[in-house]
Amino acid sequence: MRPPMDLRIGDVVILRKPHPCGGTTWRIERVGADIGAVCLTCQRYVLVPRSHFEIRIKQFLERGPVTEP
Ligand SMILES: [Zn+2]
């Protein structure tokens, strides 16, 4: 199995598939088995399974601070 990607609260990422609003930039608000992210175009919050989210990441724009587990 692939190790989980280093995702941090505060990360700003570009996803491959645009949101229905047309936005592709998201800020991560919650990390765990599910990833919570806010679309920076329409401010909507979504919760998606981590594996689902990881494969959609195209690029990191900003990295959040490293937090101890
Ligand atoms: Zn949106």
PDB file of N, CA and C and ligand atoms in Angstrom:
ATOM      1  N   MET A   1       0.844  -1.213   0.000  1.00  0.00           N
ATOM      2  CA  MET A   1       0.000   0.000   0.000  1.00  0.00           C
ATOM      3  C   MET A   1       0.872   1.253   0.000  1.00  0.00           C
ATOM      4  N   ARG A   2       0.445   2.253  -0.669  1.00  0.00           N
ATOM      5  CA  ARG A   2       1.133   3.529  -0.746  1.00  0.00           C
ATOM      6  C   ARG A   2       1.052   4.248   0.602  1.00  0.00           C
ATOM      7  N   PRO A   3       2.157   4.831   1.063  1.00  0.00           N
ATOM      8  CA  PRO A   3       2.043   5.616   2.307  1.00  0.00           C
ATOM      9  C   PRO A   3       1.179   6.843   2.055  1.00  0.00           C
ATOM     10  N   PRO A   4       0.479   7.307   3.119  1.00  0.00           N
ATOM     11  CA  PRO A   4      -0.372   8.483   2.910  1.00  0.00           C
ATOM     12  C   PRO A   4       0.462   9.704   2.555  1.00  0.00           C
ATOM     13  N   MET A   5      -0.096  10.524   1.727  1.00  0.00           N
ATOM     14  CA  MET A   5       0.567  11.765   1.322  1.00  0.00           C
ATOM     15  C   MET A   5       0.642  12.711   2.531  1.00  0.00           C
ATOM     16  N   ASP A   6       1.676  13.528   2.554  1.00  0.00           N
ATOM     17  CA  ASP A   6       1.821  14.498   3.648  1.00  0.00           C
ATOM     18  C   ASP A   6       0.880  15.678   3.399  1.00  0.00           C
ATOM     19  N   LEU A   7      -0.318  15.553   3.932  1.00  0.00           N
ATOM     20  CA  LEU A   7      -1.301  16.628   3.788  1.00  0.00           C
ATOM     21  C   LEU A   7      -1.399  17.356   5.115  1.00  0.00           C
ATOM     22  N   ARG A   8      -1.450  18.676   5.066  1.00  0.00           N
ATOM     23  CA  ARG A   8      -1.476  19.482   6.283  1.00  0.00           C
ATOM     24  C   ARG A   8      -2.634  20.469   6.250  1.00  0.00           C
ATOM     25  N   ILE A   9      -3.157  20.754   7.435  1.00  0.00           N
ATOM     26  CA  ILE A   9      -4.162  21.805   7.541  1.00  0.00           C
ATOM     27  C   ILE A   9      -3.501  23.117   7.114  1.00  0.00           C
ATOM     28  N   GLY A  10      -4.143  23.826   6.237  1.00  0.00           N
ATOM     29  CA  GLY A  10      -3.576  25.075   5.737  1.00  0.00           C
ATOM     30  C   GLY A  10      -2.952  24.940   4.365  1.00  0.00           C
ATOM     31  N   ASP A  11      -2.770  23.698   3.893  1.00  0.00           N
ATOM     32  CA  ASP A  11      -2.263  23.501   2.527  1.00  0.00           C
ATOM     33  C   ASP A  11      -3.243  24.098   1.526  1.00  0.00           C
ATOM     34  N   VAL A  12      -2.707  24.748   0.505  1.00  0.00           N
ATOM     35  CA  VAL A  12      -3.540  25.214  -0.603  1.00  0.00           C
ATOM     36  C   VAL A  12      -3.114  24.415  -1.831  1.00  0.00           C
ATOM     37  N   VAL A  13      -4.083  23.732  -2.440  1.00  0.00           N
ATOM     38  CA  VAL A  13      -3.766  22.832  -3.550  1.00  0.00           C
ATOM     39  C   VAL A  13      -4.632  23.126  -4.763  1.00  0.00           C
ATOM     40  N   ILE A  14      -4.102  22.749  -5.917  1.00  0.00           N
ATOM     41  CA  ILE A  14      -4.882  22.779  -7.156  1.00  0.00           C
ATOM     42  C   ILE A  14      -5.276  21.347  -7.470  1.00  0.00           C
ATOM     43  N   LEU A  15      -6.568  21.136  -7.693  1.00  0.00           N
ATOM     44  CA  LEU A  15      -7.059  19.803  -8.042  1.00  0.00           C
ATOM     45  C   LEU A  15      -7.268  19.699  -9.549  1.00  0.00           C
ATOM     46  N   ARG A  16      -7.142  18.460 -10.049  1.00  0.00           N
ATOM     47  CA  ARG A  16      -7.254  18.232 -11.489  1.00  0.00           C
ATOM     48  C   ARG A  16      -8.657  18.493 -12.025  1.00  0.00           C
ATOM     49  N   LYS A  17      -9.638  18.115 -11.203  1.00  0.00           N
ATOM     50  CA  LYS A  17     -11.013  18.227 -11.670  1.00  0.00           C
ATOM     51  C   LYS A  17     -11.638  19.483 -11.067  1.00  0.00           C
ATOM     52  N   PRO A  18     -12.137  20.390 -11.884  1.00  0.00           N
ATOM     53  CA  PRO A  18     -12.736  21.603 -11.312  1.00  0.00           C
ATOM     54  C   PRO A  18     -14.025  21.317 -10.547  1.00  0.00           C
ATOM     55  N   HIS A  19     -14.266  22.114  -9.521  1.00  0.00           N
ATOM     56  CA  HIS A  19     -15.518  22.104  -8.776  1.00  0.00           C
ATOM     57  C   HIS A  19     -16.620  22.566  -9.737  1.00  0.00           C
ATOM     58  N   PRO A  20     -17.887  22.212  -9.466  1.00  0.00           N
ATOM     59  CA  PRO A  20     -18.978  22.708 -10.317  1.00  0.00           C
ATOM     60  C   PRO A  20     -18.978  24.230 -10.510  1.00  0.00           C
ATOM     61  N   CYS A  21     -18.393  24.964  -9.537  1.00  0.00           N
ATOM     62  CA  CYS A  21     -18.338  26.427  -9.659  1.00  0.00           C
ATOM     63  C   CYS A  21     -17.228  26.862 -10.618  1.00  0.00           C
ATOM     64  N   GLY A  22     -16.381  25.919 -11.035  1.00  0.00           N
ATOM     65  CA  GLY A  22     -15.296  26.237 -11.958  1.00  0.00           C
ATOM     66  C   GLY A  22     -13.953  26.406 -11.278  1.00  0.00           C
ATOM     67  N   GLY A  23     -13.966  26.429  -9.918  1.00  0.00           N
ATOM     68  CA  GLY A  23     -12.721  26.628  -9.165  1.00  0.00           C
ATOM     69  C   GLY A  23     -11.896  25.355  -9.075  1.00  0.00           C
ATOM     70  N   THR A  24     -10.579  25.509  -9.020  1.00  0.00           N
ATOM     71  CA  THR A  24      -9.696  24.348  -8.873  1.00  0.00           C
ATOM     72  C   THR A  24      -8.761  24.505  -7.670  1.00  0.00           C
ATOM     73  N   THR A  25      -8.898  25.608  -6.940  1.00  0.00           N
ATOM     74  CA  THR A  25      -7.994  25.872  -5.814  1.00  0.00           C
ATOM     75  C   THR A  25      -8.729  25.624  -4.496  1.00  0.00           C
ATOM     76  N   TRP A  26      -8.106  24.845  -3.622  1.00  0.00           N
ATOM     77  CA  TRP A  26      -8.727  24.423  -2.372  1.00  0.00           C
ATOM     78  C   TRP A  26      -7.778  24.605  -1.208  1.00  0.00           C
ATOM     79  N   ARG A  27      -8.331  24.893  -0.038  1.00  0.00           N
ATOM     80  CA  ARG A  27      -7.534  24.944   1.178  1.00  0.00           C
ATOM     81  C   ARG A  27      -7.968  23.821   2.107  1.00  0.00           C
ATOM     82  N   ILE A  28      -7.002  23.044   2.589  1.00  0.00           N
ATOM     83  CA  ILE A  28      -7.300  21.911   3.460  1.00  0.00           C
ATOM     84  C   ILE A  28      -7.587  22.403   4.876  1.00  0.00           C
ATOM     85  N   GLU A  29      -8.712  21.946   5.427  1.00  0.00           N
ATOM     86  CA  GLU A  29      -9.162  22.381   6.756  1.00  0.00           C
ATOM     87  C   GLU A  29      -9.164  21.237   7.766  1.00  0.00           C
ATOM     88  N   ARG A  30      -9.127  20.039   7.262  1.00  0.00           N
ATOM     89  CA  ARG A  30      -9.183  18.887   8.159  1.00  0.00           C
ATOM     90  C   ARG A  30      -8.451  17.723   7.496  1.00  0.00           C
ATOM     91  N   VAL A  31      -7.624  17.011   8.258  1.00  0.00           N
ATOM     92  CA  VAL A  31      -6.945  15.835   7.712  1.00  0.00           C
ATOM     93  C   VAL A  31      -7.229  14.630   8.584  1.00  0.00           C
ATOM     94  N   GLY A  32      -7.323  13.482   7.970  1.00  0.00           N
ATOM     95  CA  GLY A  32      -7.642  12.244   8.665  1.00  0.00           C
ATOM     96  C   GLY A  32      -8.009  11.221   7.614  1.00  0.00           C
ATOM     97  N   ALA A  33      -8.900  10.296   7.950  1.00  0.00           N
ATOM     98  CA  ALA A  33      -9.360   9.317   6.961  1.00  0.00           C
ATOM     99  C   ALA A  33     -10.110  10.042   5.841  1.00  0.00           C
ATOM    100  N   ASP A  34     -10.749  11.134   6.225  1.00  0.00           N
ATOM    101  CA  ASP A  34     -11.393  12.012   5.250  1.00  0.00           C
ATOM    102  C   ASP A  34     -10.673  13.349   5.257  1.00  0.00           C
ATOM    103  N   ILE A  35     -10.660  13.971   4.100  1.00  0.00           N
ATOM    104  CA  ILE A  35     -10.036  15.283   3.980  1.00  0.00           C
ATOM    105  C   ILE A  35     -11.141  16.325   3.810  1.00  0.00           C
ATOM    106  N   GLY A  36     -11.103  17.340   4.652  1.00  0.00           N
ATOM    107  CA  GLY A  36     -12.040  18.451   4.521  1.00  0.00           C
ATOM    108  C   GLY A  36     -11.336  19.604   3.836  1.00  0.00           C
ATOM    109  N   ALA A  37     -11.979  20.155   2.823  1.00  0.00           N
ATOM    110  CA  ALA A  37     -11.349  21.245   2.092  1.00  0.00           C
ATOM    111  C   ALA A  37     -12.385  22.282   1.685  1.00  0.00           C
ATOM    112  N   VAL A  38     -11.924  23.528   1.614  1.00  0.00           N
ATOM    113  CA  VAL A  38     -12.792  24.626   1.212  1.00  0.00           C
ATOM    114  C   VAL A  38     -12.387  25.061  -0.192  1.00  0.00           C
ATOM    115  N   CYS A  39     -13.378  25.144  -1.076  1.00  0.00           N
ATOM    116  CA  CYS A  39     -13.148  25.669  -2.419  1.00  0.00           C
ATOM    117  C   CYS A  39     -12.938  27.182  -2.283  1.00  0.00           C
ATOM    118  N   LEU A  40     -11.787  27.664  -2.744  1.00  0.00           N
ATOM    119  CA  LEU A  40     -11.484  29.087  -2.543  1.00  0.00           C
ATOM    120  C   LEU A  40     -12.218  29.983  -3.537  1.00  0.00           C
ATOM    121  N   THR A  41     -12.907  29.359  -4.480  1.00  0.00           N
ATOM    122  CA  THR A  41     -13.685  30.150  -5.441  1.00  0.00           C
ATOM    123  C   THR A  41     -15.095  30.427  -4.919  1.00  0.00           C
ATOM    124  N   CYS A  42     -15.757  29.396  -4.363  1.00  0.00           N
ATOM    125  CA  CYS A  42     -17.139  29.576  -3.899  1.00  0.00           C
ATOM    126  C   CYS A  42     -17.273  29.407  -2.384  1.00  0.00           C
ATOM    127  N   GLN A  43     -16.163  29.103  -1.692  1.00  0.00           N
ATOM    128  CA  GLN A  43     -16.128  28.966  -0.218  1.00  0.00           C
ATOM    129  C   GLN A  43     -16.907  27.759   0.303  1.00  0.00           C
ATOM    130  N   ARG A  44     -17.291  26.837  -0.573  1.00  0.00           N
ATOM    131  CA  ARG A  44     -18.026  25.662  -0.101  1.00  0.00           C
ATOM    132  C   ARG A  44     -17.056  24.661   0.522  1.00  0.00           C
ATOM    133  N   TYR A  45     -17.529  23.969   1.569  1.00  0.00           N
ATOM    134  CA  TYR A  45     -16.726  22.971   2.279  1.00  0.00           C
ATOM    135  C   TYR A  45     -17.124  21.581   1.831  1.00  0.00           C
ATOM    136  N   VAL A  46     -16.142  20.757   1.514  1.00  0.00           N
ATOM    137  CA  VAL A  46     -16.440  19.364   1.170  1.00  0.00           C
ATOM    138  C   VAL A  46     -15.594  18.433   2.032  1.00  0.00           C
ATOM    139  N   LEU A  47     -16.110  17.229   2.233  1.00  0.00           N
ATOM    140  CA  LEU A  47     -15.408  16.196   2.981  1.00  0.00           C
ATOM    141  C   LEU A  47     -15.313  14.988   2.048  1.00  0.00           C
ATOM    142  N   VAL A  48     -14.110  14.573   1.711  1.00  0.00           N
ATOM    143  CA  VAL A  48     -13.952  13.438   0.783  1.00  0.00           C
ATOM    144  C   VAL A  48     -12.936  12.450   1.355  1.00  0.00           C
ATOM    145  N   PRO A  49     -13.079  11.160   0.984  1.00  0.00           N
ATOM    146  CA  PRO A  49     -12.104  10.177   1.466  1.00  0.00           C
ATOM    147  C   PRO A  49     -10.683  10.577   1.037  1.00  0.00           C
ATOM    148  N   ARG A  50      -9.709  10.338   1.908  1.00  0.00           N
ATOM    149  CA  ARG A  50      -8.329  10.750   1.645  1.00  0.00           C
ATOM    150  C   ARG A  50      -7.815  10.221   0.292  1.00  0.00           C
ATOM    151  N   SER A  51      -8.040   8.919   0.008  1.00  0.00           N
ATOM    152  CA  SER A  51      -7.502   8.333  -1.226  1.00  0.00           C
ATOM    153  C   SER A  51      -8.047   9.064  -2.453  1.00  0.00           C
ATOM    154  N   HIS A  52      -9.297   9.433  -2.360  1.00  0.00           N
ATOM    155  CA  HIS A  52     -10.016  10.157  -3.391  1.00  0.00           C
ATOM    156  C   HIS A  52      -9.375  11.536  -3.622  1.00  0.00           C
ATOM    157  N   PHE A  53      -9.078  12.187  -2.521  1.00  0.00           N
ATOM    158  CA  PHE A  53      -8.524  13.540  -2.587  1.00  0.00           C
ATOM    159  C   PHE A  53      -7.088  13.523  -3.122  1.00  0.00           C
ATOM    160  N   GLU A  54      -6.289  12.558  -2.613  1.00  0.00           N
ATOM    161  CA  GLU A  54      -4.867  12.523  -2.979  1.00  0.00           C
ATOM    162  C   GLU A  54      -4.650  12.406  -4.485  1.00  0.00           C
ATOM    163  N   ILE A  55      -5.411  11.544  -5.129  1.00  0.00           N
ATOM    164  CA  ILE A  55      -5.158  11.327  -6.561  1.00  0.00           C
ATOM    165  C   ILE A  55      -5.618  12.517  -7.394  1.00  0.00           C
ATOM    166  N   ARG A  56      -6.383  13.419  -6.800  1.00  0.00           N
ATOM    167  CA  ARG A  56      -6.856  14.581  -7.547  1.00  0.00           C
ATOM    168  C   ARG A  56      -5.933  15.797  -7.429  1.00  0.00           C
ATOM    169  N   ILE A  57      -4.955  15.689  -6.545  1.00  0.00           N
ATOM    170  CA  ILE A  57      -4.060  16.838  -6.364  1.00  0.00           C
ATOM    171  C   ILE A  57      -3.121  16.970  -7.553  1.00  0.00           C
ATOM    172  N   LYS A  58      -3.095  18.157  -8.106  1.00  0.00           N
ATOM    173  CA  LYS A  58      -2.213  18.435  -9.236  1.00  0.00           C
ATOM    174  C   LYS A  58      -0.964  19.161  -8.749  1.00  0.00           C
ATOM    175  N   GLN A  59      -1.149  20.077  -7.795  1.00  0.00           N
ATOM    176  CA  GLN A  59      -0.041  20.930  -7.383  1.00  0.00           C
ATOM    177  C   GLN A  59      -0.321  21.545  -6.016  1.00  0.00           C
ATOM    178  N   PHE A  60       0.740  21.704  -5.230  1.00  0.00           N
ATOM    179  CA  PHE A  60       0.633  22.453  -3.975  1.00  0.00           C
ATOM    180  C   PHE A  60       1.006  23.904  -4.252  1.00  0.00           C
ATOM    181  N   LEU A  61       0.155  24.822  -3.840  1.00  0.00           N
ATOM    182  CA  LEU A  61       0.461  26.252  -3.989  1.00  0.00           C
ATOM    183  C   LEU A  61       1.098  26.795  -2.721  1.00  0.00           C
ATOM    184  N   GLU A  62       0.602  26.326  -1.570  1.00  0.00           N
ATOM    185  CA  GLU A  62       1.136  26.740  -0.271  1.00  0.00           C
ATOM    186  C   GLU A  62       1.124  25.521   0.634  1.00  0.00           C
ATOM    187  N   ARG A  63       2.097  25.480   1.559  1.00  0.00           N
ATOM    188  CA  ARG A  63       2.106  24.405   2.536  1.00  0.00           C
ATOM    189  C   ARG A  63       1.746  24.956   3.899  1.00  0.00           C
ATOM    190  N   GLY A  64       0.897  24.220   4.614  1.00  0.00           N
ATOM    191  CA  GLY A  64       0.583  24.568   5.987  1.00  0.00           C
ATOM    192  C   GLY A  64       1.738  24.176   6.892  1.00  0.00           C
ATOM    193  N   PRO A  65       1.698  24.613   8.156  1.00  0.00           N
ATOM    194  CA  PRO A  65       2.764  24.273   9.093  1.00  0.00           C
ATOM    195  C   PRO A  65       2.785  22.794   9.419  1.00  0.00           C
ATOM    196  N   VAL A  66       3.980  22.258   9.674  1.00  0.00           N
ATOM    197  CA  VAL A  66       4.109  20.869  10.104  1.00  0.00           C
ATOM    198  C   VAL A  66       3.588  20.761  11.529  1.00  0.00           C
ATOM    199  N   THR A  67       2.695  19.793  11.756  1.00  0.00           N
ATOM    200  CA  THR A  67       2.170  19.589  13.112  1.00  0.00           C
ATOM    201  C   THR A  67       2.568  18.218  13.606  1.00  0.00           C
ATOM    202  N   GLU A  68       2.849  18.102  14.886  1.00  0.00           N
ATOM    203  CA  GLU A  68       3.201  16.813  15.477  1.00  0.00           C
ATOM    204  C   GLU A  68       1.975  15.912  15.455  1.00  0.00           C
ATOM    205  N   PRO A  69       2.174  14.610  15.202  1.00  0.00           N
ATOM    206  CA  PRO A  69       1.030  13.696  15.190  1.00  0.00           C
ATOM    207  C   PRO A  69       0.405  13.545  16.567  1.00  0.00           C
TER     208      PRO A  69
HETATM  209 ZN    ZN B   1     -16.407  25.889  -5.756  1.00  0.00          ZN
END
